[in-house]
Coordinates of C-alpha atoms and ligand atoms in Angstrom, one line a residue:
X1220 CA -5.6 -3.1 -17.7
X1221 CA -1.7 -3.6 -17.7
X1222 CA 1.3 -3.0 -19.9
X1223 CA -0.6 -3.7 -23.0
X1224 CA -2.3 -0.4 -22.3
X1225 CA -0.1 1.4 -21.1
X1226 CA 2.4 0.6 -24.4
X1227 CA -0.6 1.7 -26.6
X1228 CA -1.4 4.7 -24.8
X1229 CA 2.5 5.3 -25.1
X1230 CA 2.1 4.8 -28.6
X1231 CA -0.6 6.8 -29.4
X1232 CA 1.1 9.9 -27.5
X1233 CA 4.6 9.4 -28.9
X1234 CA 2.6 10.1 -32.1
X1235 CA 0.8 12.5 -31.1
X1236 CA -2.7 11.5 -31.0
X1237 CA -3.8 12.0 -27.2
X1238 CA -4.9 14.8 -25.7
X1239 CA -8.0 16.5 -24.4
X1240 CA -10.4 17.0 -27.2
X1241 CA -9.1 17.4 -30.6
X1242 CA -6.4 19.5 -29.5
X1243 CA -3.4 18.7 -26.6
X1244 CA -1.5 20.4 -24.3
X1245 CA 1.8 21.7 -24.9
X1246 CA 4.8 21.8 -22.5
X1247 CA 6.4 25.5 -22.4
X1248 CA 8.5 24.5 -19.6
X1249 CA 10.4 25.9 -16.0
X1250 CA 9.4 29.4 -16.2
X1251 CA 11.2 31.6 -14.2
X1252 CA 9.2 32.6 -10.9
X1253 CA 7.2 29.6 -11.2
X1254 CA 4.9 28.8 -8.6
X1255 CA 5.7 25.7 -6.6
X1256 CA 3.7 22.5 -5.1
X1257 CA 4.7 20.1 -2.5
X1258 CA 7.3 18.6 -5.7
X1259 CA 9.0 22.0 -6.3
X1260 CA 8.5 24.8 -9.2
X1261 CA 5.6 23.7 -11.5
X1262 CA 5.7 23.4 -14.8
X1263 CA 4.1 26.1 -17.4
X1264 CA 1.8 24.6 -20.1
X1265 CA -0.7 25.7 -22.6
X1266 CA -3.8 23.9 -24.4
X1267 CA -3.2 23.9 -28.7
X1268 CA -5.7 23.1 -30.9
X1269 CA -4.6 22.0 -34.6
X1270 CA -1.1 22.8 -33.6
X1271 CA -1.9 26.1 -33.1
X1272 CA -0.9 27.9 -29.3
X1273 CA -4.1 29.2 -27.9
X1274 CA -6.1 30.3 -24.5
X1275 CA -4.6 30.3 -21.1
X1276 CA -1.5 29.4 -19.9
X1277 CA -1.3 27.9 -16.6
X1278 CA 1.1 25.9 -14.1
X1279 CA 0.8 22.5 -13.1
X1280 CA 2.6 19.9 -10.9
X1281 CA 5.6 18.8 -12.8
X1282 CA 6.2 15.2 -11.7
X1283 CA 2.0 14.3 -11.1
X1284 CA -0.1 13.7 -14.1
X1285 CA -3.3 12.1 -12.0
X1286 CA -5.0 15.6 -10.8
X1287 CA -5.7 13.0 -7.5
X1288 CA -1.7 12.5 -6.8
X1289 CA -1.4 16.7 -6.6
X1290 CA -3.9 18.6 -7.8
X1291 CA -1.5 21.8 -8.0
X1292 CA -2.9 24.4 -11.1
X1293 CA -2.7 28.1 -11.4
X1294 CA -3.4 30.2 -14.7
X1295 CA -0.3 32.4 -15.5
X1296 CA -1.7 35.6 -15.1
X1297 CA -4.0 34.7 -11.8
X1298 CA -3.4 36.9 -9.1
X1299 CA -3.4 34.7 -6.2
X1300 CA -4.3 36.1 -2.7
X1301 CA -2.0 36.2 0.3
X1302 CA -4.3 34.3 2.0
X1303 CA -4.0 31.8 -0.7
X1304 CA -0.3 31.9 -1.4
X1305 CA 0.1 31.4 2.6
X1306 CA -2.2 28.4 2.3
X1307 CA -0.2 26.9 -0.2
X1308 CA 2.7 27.5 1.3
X1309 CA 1.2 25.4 4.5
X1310 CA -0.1 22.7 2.3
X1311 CA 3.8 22.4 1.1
X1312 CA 5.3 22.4 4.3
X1313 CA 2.7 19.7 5.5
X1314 CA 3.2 17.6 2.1
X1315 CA 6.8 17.0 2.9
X1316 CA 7.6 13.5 4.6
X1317 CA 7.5 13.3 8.6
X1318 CA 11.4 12.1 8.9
X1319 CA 14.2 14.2 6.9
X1320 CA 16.8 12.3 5.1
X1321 CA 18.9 13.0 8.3
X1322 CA 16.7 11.6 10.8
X1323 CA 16.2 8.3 8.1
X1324 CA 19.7 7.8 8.5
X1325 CA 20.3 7.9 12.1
X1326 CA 17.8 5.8 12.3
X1327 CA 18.8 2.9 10.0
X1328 CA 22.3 2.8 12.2
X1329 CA 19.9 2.2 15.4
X1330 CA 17.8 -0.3 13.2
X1331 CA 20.7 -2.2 12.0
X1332 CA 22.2 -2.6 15.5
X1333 CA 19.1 -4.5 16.6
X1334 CA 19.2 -8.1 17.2
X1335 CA 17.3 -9.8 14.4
X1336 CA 14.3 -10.1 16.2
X1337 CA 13.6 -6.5 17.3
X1338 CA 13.5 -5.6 13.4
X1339 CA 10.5 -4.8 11.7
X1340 CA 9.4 -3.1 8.7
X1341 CA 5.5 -1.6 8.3
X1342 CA 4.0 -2.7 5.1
X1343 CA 1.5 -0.1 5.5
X1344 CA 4.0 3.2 6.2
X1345 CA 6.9 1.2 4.1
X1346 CA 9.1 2.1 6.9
X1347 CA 11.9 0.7 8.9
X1348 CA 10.0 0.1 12.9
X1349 CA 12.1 1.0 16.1
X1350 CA 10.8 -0.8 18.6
X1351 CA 9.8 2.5 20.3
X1352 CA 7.3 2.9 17.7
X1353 CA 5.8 -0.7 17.3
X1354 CA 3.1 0.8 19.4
X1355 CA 1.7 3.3 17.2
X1356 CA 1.5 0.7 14.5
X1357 CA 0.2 -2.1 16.3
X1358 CA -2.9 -2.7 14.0
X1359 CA -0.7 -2.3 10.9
X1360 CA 0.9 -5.6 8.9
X1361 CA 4.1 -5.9 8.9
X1362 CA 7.2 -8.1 8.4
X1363 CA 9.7 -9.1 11.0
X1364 CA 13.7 -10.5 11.0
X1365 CA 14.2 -7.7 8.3
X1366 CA 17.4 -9.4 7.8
X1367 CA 21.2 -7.2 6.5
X1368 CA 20.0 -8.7 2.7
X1369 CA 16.9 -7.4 2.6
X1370 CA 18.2 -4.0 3.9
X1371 CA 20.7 -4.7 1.2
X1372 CA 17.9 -4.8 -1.7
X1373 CA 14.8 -2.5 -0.5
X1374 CA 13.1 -2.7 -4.0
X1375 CA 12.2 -6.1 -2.9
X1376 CA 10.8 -4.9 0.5
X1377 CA 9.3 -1.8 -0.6
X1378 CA 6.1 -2.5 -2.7
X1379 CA 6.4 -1.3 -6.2
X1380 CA 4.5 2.5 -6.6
X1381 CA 2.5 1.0 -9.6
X1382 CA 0.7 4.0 -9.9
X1383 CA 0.3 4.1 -13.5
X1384 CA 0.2 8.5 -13.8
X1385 CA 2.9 8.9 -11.5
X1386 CA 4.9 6.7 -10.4
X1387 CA 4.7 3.6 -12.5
X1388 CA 7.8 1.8 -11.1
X1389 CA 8.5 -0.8 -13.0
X1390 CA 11.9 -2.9 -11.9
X1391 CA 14.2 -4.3 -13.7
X1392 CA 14.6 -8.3 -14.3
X1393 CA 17.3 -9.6 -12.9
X1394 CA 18.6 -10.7 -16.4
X1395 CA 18.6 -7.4 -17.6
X1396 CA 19.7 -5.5 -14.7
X1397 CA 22.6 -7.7 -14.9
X1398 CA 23.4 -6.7 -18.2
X1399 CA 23.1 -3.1 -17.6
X1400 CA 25.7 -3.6 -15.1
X1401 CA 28.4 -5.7 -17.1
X1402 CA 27.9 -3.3 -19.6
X1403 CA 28.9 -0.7 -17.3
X1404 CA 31.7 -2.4 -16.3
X1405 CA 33.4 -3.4 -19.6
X1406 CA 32.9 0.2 -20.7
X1407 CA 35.1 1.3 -17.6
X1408 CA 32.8 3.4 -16.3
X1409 CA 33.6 3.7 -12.3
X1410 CA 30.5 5.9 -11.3
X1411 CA 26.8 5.7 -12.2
X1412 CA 24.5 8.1 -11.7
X1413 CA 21.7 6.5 -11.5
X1414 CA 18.3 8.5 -12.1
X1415 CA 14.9 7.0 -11.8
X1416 CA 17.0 3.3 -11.6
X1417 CA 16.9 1.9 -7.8
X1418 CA 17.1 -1.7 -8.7
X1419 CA 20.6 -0.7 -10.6
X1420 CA 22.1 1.5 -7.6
X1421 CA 21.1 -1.6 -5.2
X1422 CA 22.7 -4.1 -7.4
X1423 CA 25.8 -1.9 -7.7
X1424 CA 26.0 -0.6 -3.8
X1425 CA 25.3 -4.0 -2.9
X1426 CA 28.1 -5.8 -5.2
X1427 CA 30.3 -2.4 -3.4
X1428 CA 29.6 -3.8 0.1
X1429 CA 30.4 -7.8 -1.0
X1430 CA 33.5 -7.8 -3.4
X1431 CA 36.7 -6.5 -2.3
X1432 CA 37.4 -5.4 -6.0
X1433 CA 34.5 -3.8 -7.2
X1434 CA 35.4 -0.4 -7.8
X1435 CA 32.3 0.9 -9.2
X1436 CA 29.8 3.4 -7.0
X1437 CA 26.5 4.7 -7.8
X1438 CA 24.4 7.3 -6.6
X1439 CA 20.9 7.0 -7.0
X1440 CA 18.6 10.3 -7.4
X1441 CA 14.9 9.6 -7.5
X1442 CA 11.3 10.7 -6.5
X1443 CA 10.6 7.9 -4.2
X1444 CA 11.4 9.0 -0.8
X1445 CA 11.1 5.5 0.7
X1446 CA 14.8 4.8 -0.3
X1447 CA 15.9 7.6 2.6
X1448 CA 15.6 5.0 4.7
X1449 CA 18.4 2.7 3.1
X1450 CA 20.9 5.2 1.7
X1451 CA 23.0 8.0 3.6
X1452 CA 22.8 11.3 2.0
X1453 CA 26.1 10.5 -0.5
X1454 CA 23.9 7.5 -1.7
X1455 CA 20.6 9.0 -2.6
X1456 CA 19.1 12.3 -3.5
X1457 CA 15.3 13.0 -3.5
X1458 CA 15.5 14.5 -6.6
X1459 CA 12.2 15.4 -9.5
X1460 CA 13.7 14.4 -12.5
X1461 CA 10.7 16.5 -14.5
X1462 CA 12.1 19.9 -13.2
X1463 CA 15.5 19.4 -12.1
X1464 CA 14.4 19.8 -8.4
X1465 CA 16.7 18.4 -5.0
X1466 CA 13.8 18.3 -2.4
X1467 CA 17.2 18.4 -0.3
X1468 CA 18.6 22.1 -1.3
X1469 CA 21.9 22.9 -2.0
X1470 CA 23.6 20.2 -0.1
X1471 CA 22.1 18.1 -2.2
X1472 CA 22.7 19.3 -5.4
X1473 CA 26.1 19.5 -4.5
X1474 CA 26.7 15.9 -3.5
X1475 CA 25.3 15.5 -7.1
X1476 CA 27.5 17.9 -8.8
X1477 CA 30.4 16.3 -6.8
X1478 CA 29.9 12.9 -7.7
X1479 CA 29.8 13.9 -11.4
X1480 CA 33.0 15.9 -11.4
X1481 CA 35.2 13.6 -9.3
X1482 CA 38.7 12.6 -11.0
X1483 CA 37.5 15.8 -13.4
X1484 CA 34.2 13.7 -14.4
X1485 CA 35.8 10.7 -16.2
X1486 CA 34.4 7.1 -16.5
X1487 CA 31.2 8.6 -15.3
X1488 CA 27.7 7.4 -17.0
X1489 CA 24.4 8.4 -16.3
X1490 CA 21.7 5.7 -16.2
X1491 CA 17.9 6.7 -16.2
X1492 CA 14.2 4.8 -16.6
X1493 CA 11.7 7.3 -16.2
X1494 CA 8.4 6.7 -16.5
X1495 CA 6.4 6.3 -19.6
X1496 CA 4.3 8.7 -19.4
X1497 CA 6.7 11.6 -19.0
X1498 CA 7.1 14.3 -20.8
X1499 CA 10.0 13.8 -22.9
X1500 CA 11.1 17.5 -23.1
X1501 CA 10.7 17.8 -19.9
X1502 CA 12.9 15.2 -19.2
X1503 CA 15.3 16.3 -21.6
X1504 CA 15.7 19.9 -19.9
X1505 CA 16.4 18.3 -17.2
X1506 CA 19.0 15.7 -18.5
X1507 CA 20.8 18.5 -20.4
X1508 CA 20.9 20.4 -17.1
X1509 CA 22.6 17.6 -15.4
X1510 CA 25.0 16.9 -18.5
X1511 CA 25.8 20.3 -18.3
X1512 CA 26.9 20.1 -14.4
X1513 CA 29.5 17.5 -15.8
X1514 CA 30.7 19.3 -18.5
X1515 CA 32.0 22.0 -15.9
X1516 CA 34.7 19.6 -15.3
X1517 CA 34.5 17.1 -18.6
X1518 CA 37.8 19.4 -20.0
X1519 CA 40.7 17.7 -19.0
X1520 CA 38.7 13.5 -19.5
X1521 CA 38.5 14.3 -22.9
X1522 CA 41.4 11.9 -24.0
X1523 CA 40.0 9.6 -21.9
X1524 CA 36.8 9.6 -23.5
X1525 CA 38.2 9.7 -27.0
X1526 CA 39.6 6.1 -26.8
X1527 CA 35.8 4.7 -25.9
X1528 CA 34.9 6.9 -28.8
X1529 CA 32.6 8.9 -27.1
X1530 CA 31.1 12.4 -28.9
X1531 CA 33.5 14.3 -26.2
X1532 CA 30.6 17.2 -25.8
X1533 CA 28.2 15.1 -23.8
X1534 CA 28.1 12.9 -20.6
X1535 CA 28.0 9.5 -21.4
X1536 CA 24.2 8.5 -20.7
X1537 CA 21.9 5.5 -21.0
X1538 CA 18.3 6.6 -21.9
X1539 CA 15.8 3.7 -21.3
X1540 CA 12.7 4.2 -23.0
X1541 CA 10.1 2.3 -25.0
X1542 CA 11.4 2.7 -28.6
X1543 CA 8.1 4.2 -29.8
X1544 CA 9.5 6.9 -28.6
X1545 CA 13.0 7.1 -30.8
X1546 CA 11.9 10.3 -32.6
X1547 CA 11.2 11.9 -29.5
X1548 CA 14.7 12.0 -28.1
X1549 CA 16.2 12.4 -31.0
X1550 CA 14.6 15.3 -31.6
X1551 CA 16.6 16.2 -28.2
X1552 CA 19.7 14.3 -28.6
X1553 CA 20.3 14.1 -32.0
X1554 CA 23.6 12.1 -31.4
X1555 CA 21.8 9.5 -29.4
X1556 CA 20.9 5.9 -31.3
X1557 CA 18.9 3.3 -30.2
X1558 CA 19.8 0.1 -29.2
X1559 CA 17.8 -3.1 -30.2
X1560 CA 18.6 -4.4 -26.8
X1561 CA 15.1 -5.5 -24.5
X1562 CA 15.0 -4.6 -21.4
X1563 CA 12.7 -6.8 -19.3
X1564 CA 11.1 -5.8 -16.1
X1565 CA 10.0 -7.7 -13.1
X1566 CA 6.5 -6.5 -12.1
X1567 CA 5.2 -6.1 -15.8
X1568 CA 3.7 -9.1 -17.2
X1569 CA 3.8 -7.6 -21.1
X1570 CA 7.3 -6.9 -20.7
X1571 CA 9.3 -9.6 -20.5
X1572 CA 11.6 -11.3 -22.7
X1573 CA 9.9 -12.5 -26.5
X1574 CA 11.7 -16.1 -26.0
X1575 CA 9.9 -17.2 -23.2
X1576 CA 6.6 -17.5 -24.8
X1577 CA 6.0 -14.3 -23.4
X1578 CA 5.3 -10.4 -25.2
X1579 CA 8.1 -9.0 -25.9
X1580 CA 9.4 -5.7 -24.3
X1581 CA 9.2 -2.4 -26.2
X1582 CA 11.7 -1.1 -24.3
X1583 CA 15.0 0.0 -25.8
X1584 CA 18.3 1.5 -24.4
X1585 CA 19.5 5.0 -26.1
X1586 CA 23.3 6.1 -25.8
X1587 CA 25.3 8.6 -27.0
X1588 CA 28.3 6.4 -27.0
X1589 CA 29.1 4.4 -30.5
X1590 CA 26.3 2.0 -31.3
X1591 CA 29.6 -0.5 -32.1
X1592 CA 30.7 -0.5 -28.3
X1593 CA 27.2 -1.8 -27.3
X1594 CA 27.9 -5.4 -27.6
X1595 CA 24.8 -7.3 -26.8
X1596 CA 23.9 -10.9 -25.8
X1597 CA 24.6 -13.2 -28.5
X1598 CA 23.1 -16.4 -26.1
X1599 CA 20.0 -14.1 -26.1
X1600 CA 20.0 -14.2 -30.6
X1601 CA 21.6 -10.4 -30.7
X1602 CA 23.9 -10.5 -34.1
X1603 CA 26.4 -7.9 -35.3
X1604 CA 25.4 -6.1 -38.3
X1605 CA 28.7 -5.6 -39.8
X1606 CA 27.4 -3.1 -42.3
X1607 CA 25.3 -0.9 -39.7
X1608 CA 28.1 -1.5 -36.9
X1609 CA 25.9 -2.5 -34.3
X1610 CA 24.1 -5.4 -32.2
X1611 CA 20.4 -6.1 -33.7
X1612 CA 17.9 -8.1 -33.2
X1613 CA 18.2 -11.9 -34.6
X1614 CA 15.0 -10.8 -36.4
X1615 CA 16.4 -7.7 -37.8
X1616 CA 17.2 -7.9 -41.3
X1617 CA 19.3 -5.9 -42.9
X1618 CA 17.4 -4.2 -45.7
X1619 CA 19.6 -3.4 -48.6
X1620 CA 17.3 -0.3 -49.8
X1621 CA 17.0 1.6 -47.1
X1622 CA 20.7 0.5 -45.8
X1623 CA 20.2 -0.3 -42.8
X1624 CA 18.6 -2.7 -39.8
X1625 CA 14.8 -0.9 -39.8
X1626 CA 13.0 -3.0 -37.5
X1627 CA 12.2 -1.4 -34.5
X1628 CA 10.0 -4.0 -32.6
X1629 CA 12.5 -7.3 -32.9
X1630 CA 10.2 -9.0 -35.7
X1631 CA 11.3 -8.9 -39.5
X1632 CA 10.3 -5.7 -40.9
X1633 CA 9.1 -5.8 -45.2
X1634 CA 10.6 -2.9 -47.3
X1635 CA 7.6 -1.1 -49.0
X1636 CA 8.9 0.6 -52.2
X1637 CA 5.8 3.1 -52.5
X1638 CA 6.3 3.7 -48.7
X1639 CA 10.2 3.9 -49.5
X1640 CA 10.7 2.4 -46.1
X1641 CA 10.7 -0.6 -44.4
X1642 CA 7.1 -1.1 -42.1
X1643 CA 6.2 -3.6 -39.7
X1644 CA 5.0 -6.8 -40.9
X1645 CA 1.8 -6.4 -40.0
X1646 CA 1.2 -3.8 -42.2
X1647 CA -0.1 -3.4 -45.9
X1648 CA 0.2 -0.3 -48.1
X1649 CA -3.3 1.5 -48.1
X1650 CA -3.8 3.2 -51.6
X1651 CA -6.0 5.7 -50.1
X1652 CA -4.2 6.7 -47.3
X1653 CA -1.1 6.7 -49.2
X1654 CA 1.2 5.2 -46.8
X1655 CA 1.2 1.7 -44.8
X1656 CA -1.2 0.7 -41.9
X1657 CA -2.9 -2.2 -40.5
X1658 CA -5.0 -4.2 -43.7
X1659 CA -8.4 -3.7 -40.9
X1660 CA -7.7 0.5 -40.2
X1661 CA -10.1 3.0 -41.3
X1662 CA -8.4 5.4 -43.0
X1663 CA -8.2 9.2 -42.8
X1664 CA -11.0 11.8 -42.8
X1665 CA -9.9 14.8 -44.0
X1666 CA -11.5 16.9 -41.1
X1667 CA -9.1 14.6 -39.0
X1668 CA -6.1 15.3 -41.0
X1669 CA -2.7 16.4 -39.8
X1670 CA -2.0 19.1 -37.1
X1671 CA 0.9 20.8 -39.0
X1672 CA -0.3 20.8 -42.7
X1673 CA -4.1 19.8 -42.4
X1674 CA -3.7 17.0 -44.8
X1675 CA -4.8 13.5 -44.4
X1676 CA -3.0 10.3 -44.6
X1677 CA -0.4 11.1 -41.8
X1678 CA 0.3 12.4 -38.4
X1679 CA 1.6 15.6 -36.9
X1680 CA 4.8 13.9 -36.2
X1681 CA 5.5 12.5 -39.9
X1682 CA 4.3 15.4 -41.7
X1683 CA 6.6 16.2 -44.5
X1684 CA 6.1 19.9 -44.4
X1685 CA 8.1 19.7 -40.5
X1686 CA 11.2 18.0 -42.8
Ligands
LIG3157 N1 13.6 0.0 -14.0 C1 14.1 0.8 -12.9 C2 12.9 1.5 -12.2 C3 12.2 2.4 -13.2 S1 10.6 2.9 -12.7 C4 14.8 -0.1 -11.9 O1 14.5 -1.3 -11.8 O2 15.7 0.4 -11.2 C5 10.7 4.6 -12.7 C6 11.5 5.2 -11.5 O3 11.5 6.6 -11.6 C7 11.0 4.8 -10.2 O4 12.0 4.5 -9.3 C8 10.2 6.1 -9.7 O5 10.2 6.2 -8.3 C9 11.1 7.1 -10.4 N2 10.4 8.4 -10.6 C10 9.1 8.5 -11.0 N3 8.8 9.8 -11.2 C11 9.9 10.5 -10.9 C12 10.3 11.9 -10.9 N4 9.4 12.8 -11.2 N5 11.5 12.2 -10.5 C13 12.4 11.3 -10.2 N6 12.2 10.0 -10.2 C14 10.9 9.6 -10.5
LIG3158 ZN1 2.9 18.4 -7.2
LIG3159 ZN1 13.8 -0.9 -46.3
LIG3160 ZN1 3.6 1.6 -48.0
LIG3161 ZN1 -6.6 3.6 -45.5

């Protein structure tokens, strides 16, 4: 068990390969009049079978993928009982968390005006103790002289959600999170909004709090409802990034919409890590939906955003996602690149940085600002490619066939001239299968060939007829 897995399952799905039975399930999206579970409108999905649509359609939670985490379904055309709808409606209702934002707020300005030893934090209910209720968790565990730094960096006293289906939070390093943020700042952005990235919003609010002339404020909108309890309602929005859903309403959505269009949304970027397992167009609605909140005001930055060189259509985002998946969101975001850039995480063994003996990360940045403006750690072995015009990997040849710096994993990548690409290294060019592969894979079956053409020798997602 552990990152290894989860990068190969990653894998194996960014190319299309997983699935129930031979067939998968497709994503048709936020239908309108959608049914919803305790995480808002579900999301509307079919079953395919050699790439073909077919049988029912039915809804399912948008933000759970283990059936244990919500076990929300309903076929589209299922006529659901009053009785039924007025049970779910309940089961919502009772599925919400017992304190509102509000309440978590007054609360953390009676917990921070306790004297060190009155304050308390239940491991088992992750929440912030009055002393009022130290009763009702009495046979619970929990830590005591909480002090003003740890209420200053929560994803240290909150326990990771390591879920792997649903949550899967996986922190940043402090190396890299550190990097994110200089970036940041020698971009002049002022305002991040940071989705899915709570270890980046704490480093930034906290930095806010400290240095007189740190000008740069975040607001962080995530799933996790923990952070409440730590952030005032212009700090944090519960928010599902899989269907665009504030679990706090309109106000909400407004503090959002404000914070993007301040100072008529210039030197604004939005930051997000979702989890791996998402569904990439599902994501991608919702990332369009929230670019396209900003470009309500974008008009009047656009000289501003001309001189960082910036495609002046889109918001300035950072899209952090193992790179396996580059196809993927480009498919979305054509004028997004990737970056060669590693980002290393904290509670994930298999993801840390290559030159410490360790794996290294598969996990990339991708920006729709100019790959050349991306200037990455040279300490760290990142080079500039002066004929690609970006930072690359010290591995990262530049391959004068294909033109450019191919390798996608760090290591040195070998040009294959039947292949007419570059391939990882690992790889040897299978006659039969007519393209690389690993020298130990068995090759194709026909009856297991593509999902699009039928044909053997490649995948759904490389077959040629789709170019
Ligand atoms: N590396 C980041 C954390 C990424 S882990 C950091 O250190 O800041 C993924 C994050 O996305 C977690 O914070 C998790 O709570 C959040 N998340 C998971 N599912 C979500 C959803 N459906 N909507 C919004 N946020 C979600
Ligand atoms: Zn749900
Ligand atoms: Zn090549
Ligand atoms: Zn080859
Ligand atoms: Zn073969």
């Amino acid at each position: 068990e552990g990152g290894g897995n989860m990068a190969a399952t990653g894998e194996a799905e960014a190319e299309g390969l997983c699935g129930p039975g031979t067939g998968g399930l497709a994503l048709l999206g936020l239908a309108p009049g959608a049914p919803s579970c305790p995480h808002g409108p579900a999301l509307l999905f079919v079953k395919t079978s050699q790439g073909k649509e077919e049988g029912r359609r039915f809804y399912a939670c948008s933000a759970c993928r283990d059936r244990k985490d919500c076990n929300f379904f309903q076929w589209e055309d299922e006529k659901v009982s009053e009785t039924r709808l007025a049970a779910r409606e309940e089961h919502n209702r009772n599925h919400q968390p017992s304190f509102t934002h509000r309440q978590n707020v007054e609360r953390y300005k009676n917990f921070v005006l306790l004297p060190l030893s009155k304050r308390r934090f239940c491991q088992e209910c992750q929440q912030l103790l009055l002393p009022a209720e130290w009763e009702k968790h009495s046979d619970h565990q929990f830590l005591c002289d909480i002090s003003t730094a740890q209420l200053k960096s929560p994803s240290q006293l909150l326990y990771p959600l390591e879920n792997k289906k649903t949550n899967a939070q996986y922190l940043f390093a402090d190396r890299s999170c550190q990097f994110l943020l200089d970036l940041i700042i020698d971009l002049g952005f002022r305002r991040v909004l940071s989705v899915g990235t709570p270890r980046l919003h704490e480093m930034i609010q906290s930095k806010a709090s400290q240095e007189e002339d740190f000008r740069v404020r975040s607001l962080l909108l995530d799933i996790d409802f923990r952070y409440s309890q730590f952030y005032t309602e212009d700090e944090f929005c519960h928010y599902n990034m899989f269907n665009h859903y504030f679990f706090g309403g309109e106000a909400a959505r407004e503090t959002c919409r404000k914070f993007l269009c301040q100072d008529h949304g210039e030197r604004v970027i939005m930051v997000t890590d979702p989890p791996f397992g998402g569904l990439v167009e599902a994501l991608a609605s919702s990332f369009k939906k929230l670019m396209a909140v900003w470009k309500e005001t974008e008009k009047e930055a656009a000289t501003y955003y001309n001189q960082i060189g910036r495609n002046n259509q889109e918001m300035p985002m950072f899209w952090i996602f193992p790179y396996f998946f580059e196809s993927r969101i480009l498919e979305f975001f054509p004028s997004f690149s990737m970056m060669d850039y590693q980002v290393d995480y904290d509670n994930h063994a298999l993801y840390k940085h290559g030159k410490t003996g360790r794996r290294q990360s598969p996990v990339r940045i991708f920006t729709n600002l100019t790959p050349s403006m991306i200037v990455l750690p040279v300490e760290e072995g990142y080079r500039f490619c002066t004929i690609c015009q970006r930072y690359v990997s010290s591995g990262n040849q530049h391959c004068d066939i294909c033109n450019s710096c191919m390798s996608k994993d760090g290591r040195r990548w070998k040009h294959c001239v039947l292949c007419k690409k570059c391939v990882k290294p690992s790889w040897f060019h299978c006659n039969n299968c007519n393209c690389c592969a690993l020298q130990n894979h068995t090759c194709e079956k026909t009856d297991a060939g593509c999902f699009v053409c039928g044909k053997a020798g490649h995948k759904r997602s490389t077959c040629p007829s789709l170019s």
